[in-house]
Coordinates of C-alpha atoms and ligand atoms in Angstrom, one line a residue:
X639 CA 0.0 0.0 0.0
X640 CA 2.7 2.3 0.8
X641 CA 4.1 1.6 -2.7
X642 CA 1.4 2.8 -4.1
X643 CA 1.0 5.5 -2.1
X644 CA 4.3 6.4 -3.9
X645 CA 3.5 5.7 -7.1
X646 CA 0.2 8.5 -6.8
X647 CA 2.8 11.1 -5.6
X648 CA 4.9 10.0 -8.4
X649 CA 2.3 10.8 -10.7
X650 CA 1.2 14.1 -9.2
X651 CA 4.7 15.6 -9.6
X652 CA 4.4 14.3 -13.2
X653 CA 1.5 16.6 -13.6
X654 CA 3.6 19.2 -12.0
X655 CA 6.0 18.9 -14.7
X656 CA 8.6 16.4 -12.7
X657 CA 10.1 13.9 -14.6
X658 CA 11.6 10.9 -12.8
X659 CA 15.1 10.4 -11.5
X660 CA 17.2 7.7 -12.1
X661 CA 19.2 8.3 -8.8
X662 CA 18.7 10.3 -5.8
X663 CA 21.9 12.7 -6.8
X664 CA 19.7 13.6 -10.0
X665 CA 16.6 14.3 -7.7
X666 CA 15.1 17.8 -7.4
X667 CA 12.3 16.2 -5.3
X668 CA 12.2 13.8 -2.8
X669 CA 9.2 12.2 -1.2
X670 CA 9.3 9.7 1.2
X671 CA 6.1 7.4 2.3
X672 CA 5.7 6.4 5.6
X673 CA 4.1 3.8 7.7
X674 CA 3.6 3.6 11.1
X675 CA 2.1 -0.1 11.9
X676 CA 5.2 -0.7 13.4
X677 CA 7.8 0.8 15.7
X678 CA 10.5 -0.7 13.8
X679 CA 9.5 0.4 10.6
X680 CA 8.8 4.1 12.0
X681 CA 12.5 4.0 13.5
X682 CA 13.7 3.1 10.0
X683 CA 12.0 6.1 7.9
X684 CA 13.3 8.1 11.0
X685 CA 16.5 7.4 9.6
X686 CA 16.2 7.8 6.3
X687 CA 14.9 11.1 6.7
X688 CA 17.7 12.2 9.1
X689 CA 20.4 11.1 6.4
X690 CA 18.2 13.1 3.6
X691 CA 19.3 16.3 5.2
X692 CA 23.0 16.1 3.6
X693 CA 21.2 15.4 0.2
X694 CA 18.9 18.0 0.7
X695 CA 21.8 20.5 1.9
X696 CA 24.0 19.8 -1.0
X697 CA 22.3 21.6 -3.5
X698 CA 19.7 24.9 -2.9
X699 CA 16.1 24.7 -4.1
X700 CA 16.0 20.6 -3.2
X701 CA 12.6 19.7 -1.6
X702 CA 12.1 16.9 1.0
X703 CA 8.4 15.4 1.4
X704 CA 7.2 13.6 4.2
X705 CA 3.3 11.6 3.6
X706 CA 1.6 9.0 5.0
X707 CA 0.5 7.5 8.2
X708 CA 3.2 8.5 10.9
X709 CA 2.2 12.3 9.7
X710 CA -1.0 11.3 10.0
X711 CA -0.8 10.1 13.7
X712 CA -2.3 12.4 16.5
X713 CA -0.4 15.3 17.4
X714 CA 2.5 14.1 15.3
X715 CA 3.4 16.8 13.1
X716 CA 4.7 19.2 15.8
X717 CA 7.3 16.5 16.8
X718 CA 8.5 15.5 13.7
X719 CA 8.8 18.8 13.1
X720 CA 11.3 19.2 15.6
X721 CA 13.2 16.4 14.8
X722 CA 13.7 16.8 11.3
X723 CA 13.6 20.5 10.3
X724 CA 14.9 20.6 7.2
X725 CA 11.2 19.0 5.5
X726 CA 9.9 21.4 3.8
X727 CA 6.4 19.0 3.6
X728 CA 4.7 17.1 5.7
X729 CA 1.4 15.5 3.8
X730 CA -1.1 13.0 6.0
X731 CA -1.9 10.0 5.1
X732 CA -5.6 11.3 3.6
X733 CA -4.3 14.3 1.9
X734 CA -2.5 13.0 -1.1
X735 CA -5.1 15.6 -3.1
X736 CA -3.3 18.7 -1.3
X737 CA 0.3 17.8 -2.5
X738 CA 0.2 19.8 -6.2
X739 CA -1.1 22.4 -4.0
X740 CA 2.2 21.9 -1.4
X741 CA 5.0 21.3 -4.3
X742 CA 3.4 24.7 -5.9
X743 CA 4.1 26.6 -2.8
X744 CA 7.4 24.9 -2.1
X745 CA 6.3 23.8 1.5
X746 CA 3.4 23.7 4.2
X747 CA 1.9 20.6 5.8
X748 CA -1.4 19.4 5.2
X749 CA -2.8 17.0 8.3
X750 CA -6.1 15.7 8.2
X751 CA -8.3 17.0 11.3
X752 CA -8.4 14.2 14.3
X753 CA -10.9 12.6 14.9
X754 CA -10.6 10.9 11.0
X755 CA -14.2 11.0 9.1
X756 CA -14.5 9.5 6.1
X757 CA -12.7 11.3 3.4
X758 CA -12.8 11.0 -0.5
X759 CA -12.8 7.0 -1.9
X760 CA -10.9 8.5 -5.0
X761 CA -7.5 8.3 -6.4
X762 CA -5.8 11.5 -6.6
X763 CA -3.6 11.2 -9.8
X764 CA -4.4 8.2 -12.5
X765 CA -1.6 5.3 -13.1
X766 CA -1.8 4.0 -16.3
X767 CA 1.1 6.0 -17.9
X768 CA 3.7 4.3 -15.3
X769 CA 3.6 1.3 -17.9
X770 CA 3.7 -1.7 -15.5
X771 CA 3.3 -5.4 -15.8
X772 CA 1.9 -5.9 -12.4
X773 CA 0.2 -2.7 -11.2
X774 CA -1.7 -2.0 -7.6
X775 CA -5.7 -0.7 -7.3
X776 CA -6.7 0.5 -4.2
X777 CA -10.4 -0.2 -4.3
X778 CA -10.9 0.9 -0.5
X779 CA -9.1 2.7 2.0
X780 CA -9.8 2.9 5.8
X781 CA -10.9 0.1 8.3
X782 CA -13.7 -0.6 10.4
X783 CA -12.2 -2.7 12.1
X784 CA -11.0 -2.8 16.5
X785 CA -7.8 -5.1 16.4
X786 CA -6.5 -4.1 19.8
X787 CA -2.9 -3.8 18.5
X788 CA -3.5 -1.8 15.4
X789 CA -3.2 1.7 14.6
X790 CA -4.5 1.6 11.3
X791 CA -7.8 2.8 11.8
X792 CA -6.9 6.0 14.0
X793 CA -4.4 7.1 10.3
X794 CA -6.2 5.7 7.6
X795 CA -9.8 6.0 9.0
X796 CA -12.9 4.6 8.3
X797 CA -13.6 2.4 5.7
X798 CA -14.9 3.4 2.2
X799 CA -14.9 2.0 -1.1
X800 CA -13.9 3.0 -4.5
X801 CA -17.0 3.4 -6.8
X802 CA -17.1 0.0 -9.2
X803 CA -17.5 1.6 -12.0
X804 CA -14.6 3.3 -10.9
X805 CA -12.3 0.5 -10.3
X806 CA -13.1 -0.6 -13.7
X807 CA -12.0 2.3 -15.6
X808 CA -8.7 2.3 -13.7
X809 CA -8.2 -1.4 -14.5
X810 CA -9.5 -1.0 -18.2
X811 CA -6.9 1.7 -18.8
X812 CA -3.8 0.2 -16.8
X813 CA -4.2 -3.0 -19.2
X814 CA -4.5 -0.9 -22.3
X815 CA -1.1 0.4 -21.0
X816 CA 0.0 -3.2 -20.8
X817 CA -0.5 -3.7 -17.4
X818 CA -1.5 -8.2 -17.2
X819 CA -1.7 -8.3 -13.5
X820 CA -3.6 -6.3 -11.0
X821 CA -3.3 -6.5 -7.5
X822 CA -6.6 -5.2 -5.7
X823 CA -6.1 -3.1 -2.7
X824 CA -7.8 -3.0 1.0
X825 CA -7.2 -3.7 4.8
X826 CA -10.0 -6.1 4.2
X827 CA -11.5 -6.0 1.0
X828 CA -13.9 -8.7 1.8
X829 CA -15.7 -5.9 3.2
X830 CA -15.9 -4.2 0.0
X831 CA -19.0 -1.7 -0.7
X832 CA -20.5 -2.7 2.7
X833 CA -20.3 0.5 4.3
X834 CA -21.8 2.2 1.3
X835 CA -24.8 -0.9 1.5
X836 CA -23.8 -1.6 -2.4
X837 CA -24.6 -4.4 -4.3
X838 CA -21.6 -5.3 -6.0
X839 CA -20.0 -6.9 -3.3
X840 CA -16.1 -7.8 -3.5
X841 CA -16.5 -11.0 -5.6
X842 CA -18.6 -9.2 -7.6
X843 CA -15.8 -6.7 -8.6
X844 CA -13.1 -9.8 -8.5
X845 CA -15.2 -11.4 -11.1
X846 CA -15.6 -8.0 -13.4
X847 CA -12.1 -7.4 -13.0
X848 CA -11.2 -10.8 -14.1
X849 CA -12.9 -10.2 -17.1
X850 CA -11.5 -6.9 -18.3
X851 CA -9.7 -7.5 -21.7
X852 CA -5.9 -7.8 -21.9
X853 CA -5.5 -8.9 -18.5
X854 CA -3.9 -12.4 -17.2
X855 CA -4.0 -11.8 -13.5
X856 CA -6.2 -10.9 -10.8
X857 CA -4.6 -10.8 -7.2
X858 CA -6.2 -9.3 -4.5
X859 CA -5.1 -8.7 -0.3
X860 CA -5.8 -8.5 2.4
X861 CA -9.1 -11.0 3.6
X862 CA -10.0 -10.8 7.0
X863 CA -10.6 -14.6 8.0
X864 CA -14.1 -13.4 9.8
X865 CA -15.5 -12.9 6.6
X866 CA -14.1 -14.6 4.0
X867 CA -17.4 -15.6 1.9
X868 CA -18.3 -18.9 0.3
X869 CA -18.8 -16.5 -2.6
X870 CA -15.5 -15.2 -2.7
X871 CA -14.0 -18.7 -2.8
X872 CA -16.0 -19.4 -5.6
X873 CA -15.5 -16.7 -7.5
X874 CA -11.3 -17.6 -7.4
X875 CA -12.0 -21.2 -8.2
X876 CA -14.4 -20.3 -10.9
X877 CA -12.5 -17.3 -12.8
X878 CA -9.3 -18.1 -15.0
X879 CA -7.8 -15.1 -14.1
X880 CA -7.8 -15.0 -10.3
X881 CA -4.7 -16.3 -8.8
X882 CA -5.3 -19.0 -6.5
X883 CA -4.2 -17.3 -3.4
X884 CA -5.6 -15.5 0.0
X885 CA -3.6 -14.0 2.1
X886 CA -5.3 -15.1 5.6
X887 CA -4.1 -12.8 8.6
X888 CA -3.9 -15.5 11.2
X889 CA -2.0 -13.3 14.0
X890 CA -2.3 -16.1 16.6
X891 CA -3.5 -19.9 16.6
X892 CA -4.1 -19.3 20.6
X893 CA -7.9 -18.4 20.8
X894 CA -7.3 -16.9 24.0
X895 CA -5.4 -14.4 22.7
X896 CA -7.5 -14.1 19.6
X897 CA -10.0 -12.7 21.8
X898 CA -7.9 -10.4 23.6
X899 CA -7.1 -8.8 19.9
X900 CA -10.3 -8.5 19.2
X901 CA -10.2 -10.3 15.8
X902 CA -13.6 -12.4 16.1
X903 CA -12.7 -16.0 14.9
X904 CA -11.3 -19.1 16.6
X905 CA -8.4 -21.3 15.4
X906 CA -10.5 -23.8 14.9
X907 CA -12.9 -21.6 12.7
X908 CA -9.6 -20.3 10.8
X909 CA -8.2 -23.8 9.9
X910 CA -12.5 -24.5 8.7
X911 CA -12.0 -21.6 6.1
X912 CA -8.7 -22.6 5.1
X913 CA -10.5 -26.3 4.6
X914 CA -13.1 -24.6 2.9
X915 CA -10.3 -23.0 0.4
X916 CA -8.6 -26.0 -0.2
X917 CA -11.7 -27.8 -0.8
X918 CA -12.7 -25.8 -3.7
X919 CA -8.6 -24.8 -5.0
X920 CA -6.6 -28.0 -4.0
X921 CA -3.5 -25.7 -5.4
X922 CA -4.3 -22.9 -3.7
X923 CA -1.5 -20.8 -1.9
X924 CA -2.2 -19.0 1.3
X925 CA -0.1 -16.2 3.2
X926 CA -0.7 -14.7 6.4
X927 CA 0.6 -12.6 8.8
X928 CA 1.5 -13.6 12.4
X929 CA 2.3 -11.5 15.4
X930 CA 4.1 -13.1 18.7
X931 CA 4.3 -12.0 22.1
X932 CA 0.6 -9.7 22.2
X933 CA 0.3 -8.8 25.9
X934 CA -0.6 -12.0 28.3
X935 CA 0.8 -14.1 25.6
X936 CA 2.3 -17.2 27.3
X937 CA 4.6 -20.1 26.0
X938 CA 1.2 -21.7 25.6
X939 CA -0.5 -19.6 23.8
X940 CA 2.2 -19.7 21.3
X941 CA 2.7 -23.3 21.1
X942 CA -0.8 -22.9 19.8
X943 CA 0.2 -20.4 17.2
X944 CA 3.3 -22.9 16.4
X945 CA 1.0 -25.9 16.3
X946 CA -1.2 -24.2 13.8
X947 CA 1.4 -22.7 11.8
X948 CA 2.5 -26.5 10.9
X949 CA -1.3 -27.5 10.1
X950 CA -2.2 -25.0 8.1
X951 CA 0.6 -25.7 5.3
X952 CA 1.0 -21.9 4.7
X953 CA 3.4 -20.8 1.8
X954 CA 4.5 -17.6 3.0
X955 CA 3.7 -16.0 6.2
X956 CA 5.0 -12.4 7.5
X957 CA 5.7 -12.7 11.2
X958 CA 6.2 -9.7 13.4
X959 CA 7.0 -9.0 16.9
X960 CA 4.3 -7.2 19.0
X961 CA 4.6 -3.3 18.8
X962 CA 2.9 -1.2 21.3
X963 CA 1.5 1.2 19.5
X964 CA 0.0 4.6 21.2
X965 CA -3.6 5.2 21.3
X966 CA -4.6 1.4 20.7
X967 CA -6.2 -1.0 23.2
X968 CA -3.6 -3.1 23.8
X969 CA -0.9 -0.2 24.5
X970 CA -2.6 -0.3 27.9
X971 CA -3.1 -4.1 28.4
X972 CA -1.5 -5.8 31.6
X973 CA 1.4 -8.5 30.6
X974 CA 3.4 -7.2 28.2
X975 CA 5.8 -9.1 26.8
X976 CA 9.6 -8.4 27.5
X977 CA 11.1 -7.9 24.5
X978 CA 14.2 -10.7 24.4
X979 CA 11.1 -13.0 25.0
X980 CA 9.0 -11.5 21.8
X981 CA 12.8 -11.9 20.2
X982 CA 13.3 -15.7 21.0
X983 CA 9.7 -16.4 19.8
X984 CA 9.8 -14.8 16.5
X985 CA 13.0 -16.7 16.0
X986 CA 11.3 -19.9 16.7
X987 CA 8.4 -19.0 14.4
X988 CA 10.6 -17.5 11.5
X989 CA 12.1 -20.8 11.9
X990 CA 9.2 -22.9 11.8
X991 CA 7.6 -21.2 8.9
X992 CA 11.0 -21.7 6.6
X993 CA 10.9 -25.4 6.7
X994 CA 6.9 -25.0 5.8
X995 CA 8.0 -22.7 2.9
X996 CA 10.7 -25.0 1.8
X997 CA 8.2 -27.8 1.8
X998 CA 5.6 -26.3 0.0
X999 CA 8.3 -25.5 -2.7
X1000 CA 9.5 -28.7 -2.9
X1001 CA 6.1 -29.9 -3.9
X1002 CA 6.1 -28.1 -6.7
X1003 CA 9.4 -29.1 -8.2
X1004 CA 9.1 -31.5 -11.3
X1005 CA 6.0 -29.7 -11.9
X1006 CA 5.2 -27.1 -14.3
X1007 CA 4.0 -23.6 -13.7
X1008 CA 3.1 -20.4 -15.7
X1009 CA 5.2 -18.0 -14.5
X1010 CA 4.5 -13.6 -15.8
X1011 CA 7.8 -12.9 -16.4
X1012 CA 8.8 -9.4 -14.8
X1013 CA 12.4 -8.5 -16.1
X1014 CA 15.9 -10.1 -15.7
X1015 CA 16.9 -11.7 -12.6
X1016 CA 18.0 -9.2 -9.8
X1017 CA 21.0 -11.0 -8.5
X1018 CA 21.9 -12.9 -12.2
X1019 CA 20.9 -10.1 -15.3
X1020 CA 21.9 -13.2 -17.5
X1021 CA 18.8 -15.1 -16.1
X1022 CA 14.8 -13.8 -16.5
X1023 CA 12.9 -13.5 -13.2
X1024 CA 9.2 -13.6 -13.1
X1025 CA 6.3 -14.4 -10.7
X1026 CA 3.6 -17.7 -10.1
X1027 CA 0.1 -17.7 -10.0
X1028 CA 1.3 -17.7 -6.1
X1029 CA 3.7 -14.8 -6.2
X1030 CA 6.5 -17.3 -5.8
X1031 CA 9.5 -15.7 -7.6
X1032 CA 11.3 -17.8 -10.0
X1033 CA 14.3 -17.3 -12.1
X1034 CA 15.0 -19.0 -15.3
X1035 CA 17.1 -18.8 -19.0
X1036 CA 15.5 -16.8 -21.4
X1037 CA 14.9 -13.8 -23.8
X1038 CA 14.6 -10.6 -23.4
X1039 CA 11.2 -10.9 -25.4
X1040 CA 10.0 -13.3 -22.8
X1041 CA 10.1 -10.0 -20.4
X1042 CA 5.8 -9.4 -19.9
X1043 CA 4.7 -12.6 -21.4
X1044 CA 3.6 -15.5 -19.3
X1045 CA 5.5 -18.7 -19.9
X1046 CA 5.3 -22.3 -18.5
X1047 CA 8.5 -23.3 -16.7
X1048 CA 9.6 -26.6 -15.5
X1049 CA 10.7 -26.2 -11.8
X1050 CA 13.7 -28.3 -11.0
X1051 CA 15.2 -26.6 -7.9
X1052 CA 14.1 -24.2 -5.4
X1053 CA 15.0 -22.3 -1.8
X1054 CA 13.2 -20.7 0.8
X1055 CA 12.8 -17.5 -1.1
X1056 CA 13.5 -18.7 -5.2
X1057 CA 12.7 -21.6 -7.7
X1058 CA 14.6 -22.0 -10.2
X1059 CA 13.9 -23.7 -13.4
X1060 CA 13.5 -23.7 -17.4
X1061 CA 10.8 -22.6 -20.1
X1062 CA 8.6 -25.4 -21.3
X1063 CA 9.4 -24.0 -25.2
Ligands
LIG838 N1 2.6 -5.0 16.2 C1 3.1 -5.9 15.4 N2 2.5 -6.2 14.3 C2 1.4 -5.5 13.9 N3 0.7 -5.6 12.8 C3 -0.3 -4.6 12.8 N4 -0.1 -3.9 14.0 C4 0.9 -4.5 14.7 C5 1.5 -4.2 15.9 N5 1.1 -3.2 16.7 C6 0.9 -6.6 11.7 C7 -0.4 -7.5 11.6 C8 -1.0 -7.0 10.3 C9 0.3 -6.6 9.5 C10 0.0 -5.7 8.4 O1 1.0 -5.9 10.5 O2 0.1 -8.8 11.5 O3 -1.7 -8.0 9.6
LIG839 FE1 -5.6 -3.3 11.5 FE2 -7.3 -5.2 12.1 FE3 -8.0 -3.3 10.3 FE4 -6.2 -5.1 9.6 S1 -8.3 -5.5 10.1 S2 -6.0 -2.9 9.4 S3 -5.1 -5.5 11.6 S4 -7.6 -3.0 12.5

């Protein structure tokens, strides 16, 4: 989400007359996108924008942008202000509309009023021109949502959804541009429309969207578990073009602490939908996220989350250490974990979840898979590297006119993190 945030800002200064830069020493502009779900991830843009300040000194007229959630965060701005002096803007997280207006000036802030309402469901600047293979549509923004640890809702605010019609134009237009994949964008998007009352519900839109000409892909995240419909299923068994994968937020398999976060489902009822899945898309991948060491969290509760972690045959799944967050319920909740023993769990999980992944790759070696190839390889520019129906990356020989075509390859080896293997020609 916070790439795409970049990628609207990107497009604004376009209409300001910007043109991209290849490196930062070309850069007249600089905007960085923030997110503040985590401490750690709020340390590391703290950073960033602290070393900006030589770039931004080195040459006169230079302007540094801030946007996004941590700006967004109650009573925020003055601090950061403080700490990092030399931005000249500071844009929250629903203000992306105000930033022409900002760059025009050279400098201000524009901050959202607290408490959040519901602000515009539109897109401030439109994509298509950024020519991508795989490109990202919000179709909501906000959540409705009370997970205790989250701070989502108090800097993105309530949910809202993108009109359909909408949604459709921007996806006719990015795959007229060449765009094959689309990734569909929401905290939850199985919630999709509800808060408008709307007819077209989310697999509605997954089915329309699957069916806009010139495109090869449909992916969409993220699915709460709560209310992951039997019609949502069906509509990624039943459409070519939807990738057979959910990515499942599990955060704990202890239902104790399930309730604690306030996230309305069991384990039990989690590993039911993930049945249900499976039932209807034997090859279906599914993510999730996972977060150890929640206040009260005990070595039992996580053996639960371990237990489930093995049963639920996840391909990939994002672990994260609890962060107290201000402002949230569980900032406030007795038991909080000591940090060396959050540490020594997530190591244990991370762990536990590499041999799953491995597993899972290894069962799709020998086998053949069609595979959007996205460019050359990162680490090996001799070797093509492209993406499976389940975002797995692999990396294979090819040519250059392979690069946005989709291709069947033959896996024969594969890591943690790659698979490697050869085009079926
Ligand atoms: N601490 C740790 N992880 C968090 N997440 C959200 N809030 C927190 C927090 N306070 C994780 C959840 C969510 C993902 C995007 O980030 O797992 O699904
Ligand atoms: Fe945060 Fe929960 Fe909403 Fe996800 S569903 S954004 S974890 S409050």
């Amino acid at each position: 989400m916070s790439e795409r945030d970049g990628e609207s800002f990107r497009a604004l200064a376009e209409n300001c007359g910007y043109v991209p830069a290849l490196r930062r020493e070309e850069a007249d502009l600089v905007v960085v996108t923030t997110c503040c779900v985590r401490e750690s991830a709020e340390n590391r843009i703290m950073g960033n924008i602290g070393q900006l300040s030589r770039w931004k000194a080195e040459r006169p007229g230079r302007l540094l942008a801030v946007a996004g959630c941590l700006v967004q965060q109650e009573g925020a701005l003055e601090n950061l202000r403080r700490r990092a002096p030399h931005v000249d803007i500071w844009i929250g997280a629903f203000e992306q509309e105000k930033f022409t207006d900002l760059l025009q000036a050279g400098g201000g802030s524009a901050v959202y009023p607290s408490p959040l309402r519901a602000g515009p469901a539109r897109e401030p600047a439109p994509l298509a021109e950024l020519g991508k293979i795989s490109a990202a549509v919000n179709i909501m923004y906000g959540c409705d949502n009370h997970c205790a640890y989250c701070v989502v809702p108090q800097v993105r605010g309530p949910e809202r959804s993108r009109a359909p019609q909408d949604v459709l134009e921007e996806i006719t237009s990015l795959a007229a541009a060449g765009a094959r994949e689309v990734v569909l964008l929401g905290q939850n998007v199985n919630s999709y429309g509800r808060a408008e009352g709307w007819r077209e519900d989310f697999a509605w839109l997954l089915r329309a969207a699957a069916r806009v000409p010139g495109l090869w892909r449909v992916r969409f995240t993220t699915s709460h578990p709560r209310d992951l419909p039997e019609a949502l299923i069906a509509a990624a068994a039943e459409e070519a073009a939807v990738c057979p994968h959910f990515h499942l937020p599990l955060q704990s398999g202890s239902d104790r602490v399930l309730r604690a976060m306030n996230r309305g489902y069991t384990a039990a009822y989690y590993l039911e939908r993930v049945g249900a899945i499976r039932r209807a898309l034997p090859e279906a991948r599914i993510s999730t996220d996972i977060i150890v060491g929640f206040p009260g969290e005990t070595e039992a509760d996580f053996a639960e989350t371990l237990r489930l972690v093995r049963e639920a045959r996840f391909s990939q799944a994002f672990t994260f250490m609890y962060s107290r967050r201000s402002g949230t319920a569980a900032a406030d909740m007795p038991g909080q974990v000591p940090r060396p023993e959050r540490r020594e769990r997530l190591q244990r999980l991370t762990e536990a979840q590499a041999e799953m992944s491995l597993a899972w790759r290894r069962s799709l070696v020998g086998f053949r898979q069609e595979v959007l190839v996205t460019g050359p390889s990162k680490k090996n520019a001799a070797l093509l590297s492209g993406l499976t129906a389940g975002r797995e990356i692999t990396v294979f020989p090819g040519r250059e006119a392979d690069v946005g075509t989709l291709v069947p390859v033959l896996i024969k080896e594969v890591n943690s993190w790659t698979m490697f293997g050869e085009i079926i020609r």
